[in-house]
XYZ file of C-alpha atoms in Angstrom:
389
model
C 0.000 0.000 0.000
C 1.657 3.313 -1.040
C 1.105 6.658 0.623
C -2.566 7.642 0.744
C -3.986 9.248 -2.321
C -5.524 12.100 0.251
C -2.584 13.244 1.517
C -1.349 14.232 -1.619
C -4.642 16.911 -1.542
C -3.695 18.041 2.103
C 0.120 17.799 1.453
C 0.129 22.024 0.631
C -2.243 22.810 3.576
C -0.111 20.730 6.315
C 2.779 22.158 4.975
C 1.661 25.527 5.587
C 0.696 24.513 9.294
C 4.537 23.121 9.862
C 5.253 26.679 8.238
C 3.758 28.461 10.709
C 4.904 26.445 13.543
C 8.542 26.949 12.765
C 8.051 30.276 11.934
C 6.653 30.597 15.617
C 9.079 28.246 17.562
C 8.671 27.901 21.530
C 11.540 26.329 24.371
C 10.188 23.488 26.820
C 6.633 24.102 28.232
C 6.378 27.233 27.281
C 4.311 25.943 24.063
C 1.192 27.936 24.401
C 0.746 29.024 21.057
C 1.906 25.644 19.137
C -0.528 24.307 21.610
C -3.487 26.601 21.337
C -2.688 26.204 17.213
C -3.101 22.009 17.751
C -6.274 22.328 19.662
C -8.225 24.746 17.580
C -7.477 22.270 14.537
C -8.158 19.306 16.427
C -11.105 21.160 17.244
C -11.869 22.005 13.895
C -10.987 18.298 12.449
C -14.347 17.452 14.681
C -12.289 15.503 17.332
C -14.080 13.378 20.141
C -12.006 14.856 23.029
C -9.971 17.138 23.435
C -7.551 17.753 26.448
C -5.410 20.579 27.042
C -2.755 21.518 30.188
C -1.934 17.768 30.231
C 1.662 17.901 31.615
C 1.455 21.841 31.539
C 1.241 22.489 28.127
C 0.481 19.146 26.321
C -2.248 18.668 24.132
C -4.897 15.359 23.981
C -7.488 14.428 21.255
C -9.420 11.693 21.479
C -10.870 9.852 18.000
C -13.332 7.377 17.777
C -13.555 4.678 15.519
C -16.796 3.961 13.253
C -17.426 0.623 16.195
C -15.397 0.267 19.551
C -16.255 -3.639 19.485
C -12.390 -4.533 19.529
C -12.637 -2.074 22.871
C -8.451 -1.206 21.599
C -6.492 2.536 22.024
C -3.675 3.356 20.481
C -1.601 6.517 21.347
C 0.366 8.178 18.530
C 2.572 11.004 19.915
C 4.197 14.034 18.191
C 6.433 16.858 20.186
C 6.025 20.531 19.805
C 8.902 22.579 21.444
C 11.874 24.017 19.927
C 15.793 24.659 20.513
C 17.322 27.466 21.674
C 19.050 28.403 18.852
C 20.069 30.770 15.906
C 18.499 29.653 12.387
C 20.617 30.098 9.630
C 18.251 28.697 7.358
C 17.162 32.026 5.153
C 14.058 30.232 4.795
C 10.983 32.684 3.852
C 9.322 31.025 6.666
C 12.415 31.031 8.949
C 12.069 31.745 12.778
C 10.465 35.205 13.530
C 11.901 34.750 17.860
C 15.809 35.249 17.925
C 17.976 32.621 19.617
C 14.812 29.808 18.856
C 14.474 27.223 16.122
C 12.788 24.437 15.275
C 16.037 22.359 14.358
C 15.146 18.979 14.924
C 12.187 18.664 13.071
C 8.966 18.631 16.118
C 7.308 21.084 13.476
C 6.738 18.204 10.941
C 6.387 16.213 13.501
C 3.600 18.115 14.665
C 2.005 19.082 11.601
C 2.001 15.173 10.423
C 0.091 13.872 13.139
C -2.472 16.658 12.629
C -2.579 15.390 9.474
C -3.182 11.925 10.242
C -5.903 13.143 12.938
C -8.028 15.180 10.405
C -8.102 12.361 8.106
C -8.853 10.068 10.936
C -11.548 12.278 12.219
C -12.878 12.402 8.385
C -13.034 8.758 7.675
C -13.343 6.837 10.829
C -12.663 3.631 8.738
C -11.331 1.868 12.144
C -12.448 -0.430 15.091
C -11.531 1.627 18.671
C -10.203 4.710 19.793
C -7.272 6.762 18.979
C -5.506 9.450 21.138
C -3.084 11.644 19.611
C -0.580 13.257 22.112
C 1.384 16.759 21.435
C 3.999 16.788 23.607
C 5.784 20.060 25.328
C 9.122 19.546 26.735
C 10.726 16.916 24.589
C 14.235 19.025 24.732
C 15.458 18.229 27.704
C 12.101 18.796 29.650
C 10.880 15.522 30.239
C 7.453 16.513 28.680
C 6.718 13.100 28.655
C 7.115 12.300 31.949
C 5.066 15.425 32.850
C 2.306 14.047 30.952
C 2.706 10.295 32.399
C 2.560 11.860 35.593
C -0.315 13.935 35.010
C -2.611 10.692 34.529
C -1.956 10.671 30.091
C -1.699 6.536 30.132
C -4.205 5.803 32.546
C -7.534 8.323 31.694
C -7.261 7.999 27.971
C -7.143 3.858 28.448
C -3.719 4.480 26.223
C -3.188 0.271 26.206
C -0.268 1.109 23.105
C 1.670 3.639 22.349
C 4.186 4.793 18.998
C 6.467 7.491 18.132
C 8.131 8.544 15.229
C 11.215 11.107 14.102
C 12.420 12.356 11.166
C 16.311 11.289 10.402
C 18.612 14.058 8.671
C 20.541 12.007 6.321
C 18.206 9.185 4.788
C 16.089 9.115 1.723
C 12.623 10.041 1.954
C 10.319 7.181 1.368
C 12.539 5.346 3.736
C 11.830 3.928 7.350
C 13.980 2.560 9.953
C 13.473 0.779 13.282
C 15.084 -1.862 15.158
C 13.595 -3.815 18.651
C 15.304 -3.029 21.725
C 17.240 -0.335 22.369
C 17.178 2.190 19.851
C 18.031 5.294 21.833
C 20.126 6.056 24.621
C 19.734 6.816 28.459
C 21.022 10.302 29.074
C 21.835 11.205 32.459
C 23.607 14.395 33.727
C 26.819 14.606 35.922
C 27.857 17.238 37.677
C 31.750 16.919 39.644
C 32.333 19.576 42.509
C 36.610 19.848 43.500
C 37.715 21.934 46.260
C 41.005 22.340 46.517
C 43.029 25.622 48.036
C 43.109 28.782 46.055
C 47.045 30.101 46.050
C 48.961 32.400 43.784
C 49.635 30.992 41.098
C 53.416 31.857 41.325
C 53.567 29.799 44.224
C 51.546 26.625 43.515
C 52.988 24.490 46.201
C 51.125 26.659 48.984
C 47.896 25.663 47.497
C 45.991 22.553 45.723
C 45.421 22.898 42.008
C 41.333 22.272 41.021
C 42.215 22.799 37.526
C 45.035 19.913 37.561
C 42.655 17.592 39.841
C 40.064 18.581 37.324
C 42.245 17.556 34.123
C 43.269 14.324 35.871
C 39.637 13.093 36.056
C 38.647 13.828 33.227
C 41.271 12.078 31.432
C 40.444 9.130 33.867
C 36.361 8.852 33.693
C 37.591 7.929 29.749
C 38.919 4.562 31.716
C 34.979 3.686 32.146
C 34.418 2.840 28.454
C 37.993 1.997 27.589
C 38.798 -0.462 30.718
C 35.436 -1.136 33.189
C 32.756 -1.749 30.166
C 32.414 -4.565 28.288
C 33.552 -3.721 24.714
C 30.576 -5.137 23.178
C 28.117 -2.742 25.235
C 28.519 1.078 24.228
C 29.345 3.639 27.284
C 29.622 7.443 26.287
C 31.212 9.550 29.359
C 31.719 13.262 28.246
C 32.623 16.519 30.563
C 31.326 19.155 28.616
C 31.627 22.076 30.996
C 35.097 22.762 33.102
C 34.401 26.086 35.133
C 37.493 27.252 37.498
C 38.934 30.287 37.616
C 38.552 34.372 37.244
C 42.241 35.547 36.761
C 45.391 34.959 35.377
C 47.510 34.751 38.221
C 45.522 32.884 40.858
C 45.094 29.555 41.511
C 41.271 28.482 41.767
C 40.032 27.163 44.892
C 37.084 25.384 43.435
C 36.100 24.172 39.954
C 32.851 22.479 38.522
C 32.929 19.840 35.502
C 29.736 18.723 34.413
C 28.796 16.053 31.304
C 26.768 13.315 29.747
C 26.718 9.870 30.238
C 24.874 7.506 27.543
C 24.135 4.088 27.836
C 22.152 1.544 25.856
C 21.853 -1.190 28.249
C 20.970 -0.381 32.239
C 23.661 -2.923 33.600
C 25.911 -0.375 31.688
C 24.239 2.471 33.325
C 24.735 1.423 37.069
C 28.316 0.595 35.910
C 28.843 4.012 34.686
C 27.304 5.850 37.702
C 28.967 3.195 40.350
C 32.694 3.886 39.161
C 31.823 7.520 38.376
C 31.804 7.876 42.225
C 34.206 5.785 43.036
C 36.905 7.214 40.459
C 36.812 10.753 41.232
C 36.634 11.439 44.518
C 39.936 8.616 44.662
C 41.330 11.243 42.227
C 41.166 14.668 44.279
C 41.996 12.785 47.351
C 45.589 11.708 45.765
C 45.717 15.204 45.365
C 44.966 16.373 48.284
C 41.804 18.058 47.215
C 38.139 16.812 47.712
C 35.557 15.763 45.117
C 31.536 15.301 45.047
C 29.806 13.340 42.085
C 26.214 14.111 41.704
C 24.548 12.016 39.079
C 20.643 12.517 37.715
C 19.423 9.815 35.889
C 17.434 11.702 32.995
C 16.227 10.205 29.851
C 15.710 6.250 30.127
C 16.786 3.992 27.199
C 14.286 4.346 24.196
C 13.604 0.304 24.111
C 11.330 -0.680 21.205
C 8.897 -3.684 22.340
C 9.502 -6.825 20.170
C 5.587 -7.379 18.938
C 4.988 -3.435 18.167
C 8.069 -3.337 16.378
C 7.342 -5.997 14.113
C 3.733 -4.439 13.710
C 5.770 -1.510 13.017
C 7.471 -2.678 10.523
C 5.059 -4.087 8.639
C 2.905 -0.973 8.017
C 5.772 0.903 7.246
C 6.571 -1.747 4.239
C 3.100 -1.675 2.900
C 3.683 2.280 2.657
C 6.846 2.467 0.976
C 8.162 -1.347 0.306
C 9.883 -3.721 1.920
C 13.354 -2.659 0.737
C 12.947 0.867 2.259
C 12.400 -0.537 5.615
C 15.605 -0.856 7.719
C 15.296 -3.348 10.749
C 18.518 -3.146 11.902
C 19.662 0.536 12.477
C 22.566 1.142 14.762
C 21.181 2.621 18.155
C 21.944 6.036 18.157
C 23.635 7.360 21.674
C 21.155 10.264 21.719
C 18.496 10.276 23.936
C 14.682 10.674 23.654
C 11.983 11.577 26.345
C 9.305 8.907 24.328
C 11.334 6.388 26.348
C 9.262 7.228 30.108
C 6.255 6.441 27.614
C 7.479 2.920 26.429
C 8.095 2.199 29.800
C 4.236 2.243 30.699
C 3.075 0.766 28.053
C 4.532 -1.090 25.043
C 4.794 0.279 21.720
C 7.663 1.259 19.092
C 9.366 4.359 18.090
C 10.345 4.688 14.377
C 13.012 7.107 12.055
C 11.794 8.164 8.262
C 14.153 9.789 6.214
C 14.457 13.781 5.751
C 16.939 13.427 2.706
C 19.710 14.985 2.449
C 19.245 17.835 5.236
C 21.372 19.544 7.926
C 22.143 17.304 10.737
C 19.260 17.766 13.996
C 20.185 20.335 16.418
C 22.157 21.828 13.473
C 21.637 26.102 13.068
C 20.728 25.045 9.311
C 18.577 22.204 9.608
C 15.181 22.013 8.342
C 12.249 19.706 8.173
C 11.848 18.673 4.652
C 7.903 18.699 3.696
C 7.845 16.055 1.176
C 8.097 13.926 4.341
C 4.577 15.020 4.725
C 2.956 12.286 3.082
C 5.098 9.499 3.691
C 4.925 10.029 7.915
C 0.848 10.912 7.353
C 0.263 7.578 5.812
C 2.168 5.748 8.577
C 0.069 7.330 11.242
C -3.211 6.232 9.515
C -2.003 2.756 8.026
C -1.047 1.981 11.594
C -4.299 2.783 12.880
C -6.539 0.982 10.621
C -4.507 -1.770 10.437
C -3.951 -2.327 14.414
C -7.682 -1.732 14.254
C -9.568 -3.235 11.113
C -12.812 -1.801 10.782
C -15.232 -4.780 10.142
């Protein structure tokens, strides 16, 4: 089955929606006009439901099905907010709010499952209930979570779950999932040294933060080189080392702070567990004292074996079987749809953007012939988990 004829006919008008959202973009949950915007055309599309301040800012529509005899509901989920950064695009429709952007694509992503929800509403031509989730917060927000924990799973009777993103790099007209992990866990470390603050001509009065500093982060690179099994991937990064206001003056504090990434959650207590036993070991051969904190942030994005394969199956009667991917490498980026495959199961799912700007890239953009292709997938998905009789 190829991408629906009817999308082809509202291809122009949902482009001009992701249009305005990116011309309009907004940070973490402060999405009150994207959101307003998604509930006056849900409203419009004739939805069942609809549900807004869900997780602060997030946005619920509920669509019935012709019958509810199979008594099944599906959630397909989209995310709305934006980056804070400076678009370099030149794009007549190019951000109108300096220092924000929509560079990783949540305005398609948006725009496609209204798409899929006014043709939905339209037809009908399925057996049970679908509720389409806009998301705030997907940026390092955990607008997920806030919706989780605001009830999303449990009122709406949400029983599945999918999400989907667009992937700088592949051909449009092409999908790719794999089961299991897909995405990474992406927690945040923060290391506090104390050491004593001296002149800097005399550094044997005092204890250098800046050389404790330098000596763990060279050694936190042990974690993945020497403590991890090769097989499993471990990504330790300090990011941030702050120490310091003068030339001539030893610091007597600093503050490192990082990423760690993990794809399997053995991996992840390994990480943390010699995390805080390595550096504090480290300023204390130096004299100096060290504190790890470590916030566990983003889970790992772990596609559910029977959704996946349902997954995968709709997305090769859209574009063919030889432009579905089943075994893409997990990426070691992270992804706030993981707290939502942890309630319930479901799959998450890349289609290609062509040949774009990386995500998170100043001259990225979301490439509307993906329109059609990521439309179809919602509603093929839909009427397929739920044949109308």
């Amino acid at each position: 089955m190829p991408t629906i004829n009817r999308f082809a006919d509202l291809a122009e008008e949902i482009t001009e929606w992701r249009r305005d959202i990116h011309a309009h973009p907004e940070l973490l949950y402060d999405t009150h006009r994207t959101a307003e915007l998604v509930a006056d055309k849900l409203k419009a599309f004739g939805v069942d439901e609809i549900a807004t301040g869900i997780g602060r800012t997030g946005v619920v529509g509920v669509i019935r099905g012709r019958a509810n005899g199979s008594g099944k509901v599906i959630g397909l989920r989209a995310d709305m907010d934006a980056l804070p950064l400076e678009e370099i695009t030149g794009k007549p429709y190019a951000s109108t709010i300096p220092g924000k952007m929509h560079a990783c694509g949540h305005d398609g992503h948006t725009a496609m499952l209204l798409g899929a929800a006014k043709y939905l509403a339209e037809t009908r031509n399925f057996d049970g209930t679908v509720i389409v989730i806009f998301q705030p917060a997907e940026e390092g927000g955990a607008g997920a979570k806030a919706m989780i924990d605001d009830g999303l799973m449990d009122r709406f009777g949400i029983q599945e779950v999918y999400g989907m993103h667009n992937l700088p790099g592949a051909p449009v007209g092409t999908f790719h999932i794999r089961p299991g992990s897909i995405m990474a866990a992406a927690d945040r470390l923060q290391i506090d040294i104390e050491g004593k603050g001296c002149h800097a001509a005399k550094p044997h009065e005092g204890i250098d933060t800046i050389l404790v500093g330098s000596h763990i982060v060279q050694a936190v690179q042990s974690i993945a080189s020497r403590n991890a099994d090769p097989l499993k991937s471990v990504v330790v990064s300090i990011t941030t080392f702050n120490a310091g206001f003068t030339d001539n003056v030893i610091p007597q504090t600093a503050t490192l702070r990082g990423t760690v990434r993990t794809l399997d959650p053995d991996i992840r207590d390994l990480a943390e567990a010699r995390l805080k036993a390595l550096v504090p070991t480290i300023a204390e051969a130096y004299g100096a004292k060290a504190t790890v904190t470590y916030r566990r942030d983003y889970p790992i994005t772990a596609n559910h074996a029977d959704q996946t394969d349902f997954a995968v199956s709709v997305a090769r009667d859209i574009v063919g079987k030889d432009n579905v991917n089943t075994d893409i490498a997990p990426t070691m980026g992270g992804e706030d749809f993981s707290f939502m495959l942890e309630e319930r199961p479901g799959a998450f799912i890349f289609a290609g953007n062509g040949d774009s700007a990386g995500l998170h890239h100043p001259a990225y953009d979301f490439n509307d012939e993906l329109i059609p292709v990521g439309c179809s997938y919602w509603v093929k998905l839909v009427e397929t988990a739920m044949p109308a009789a």
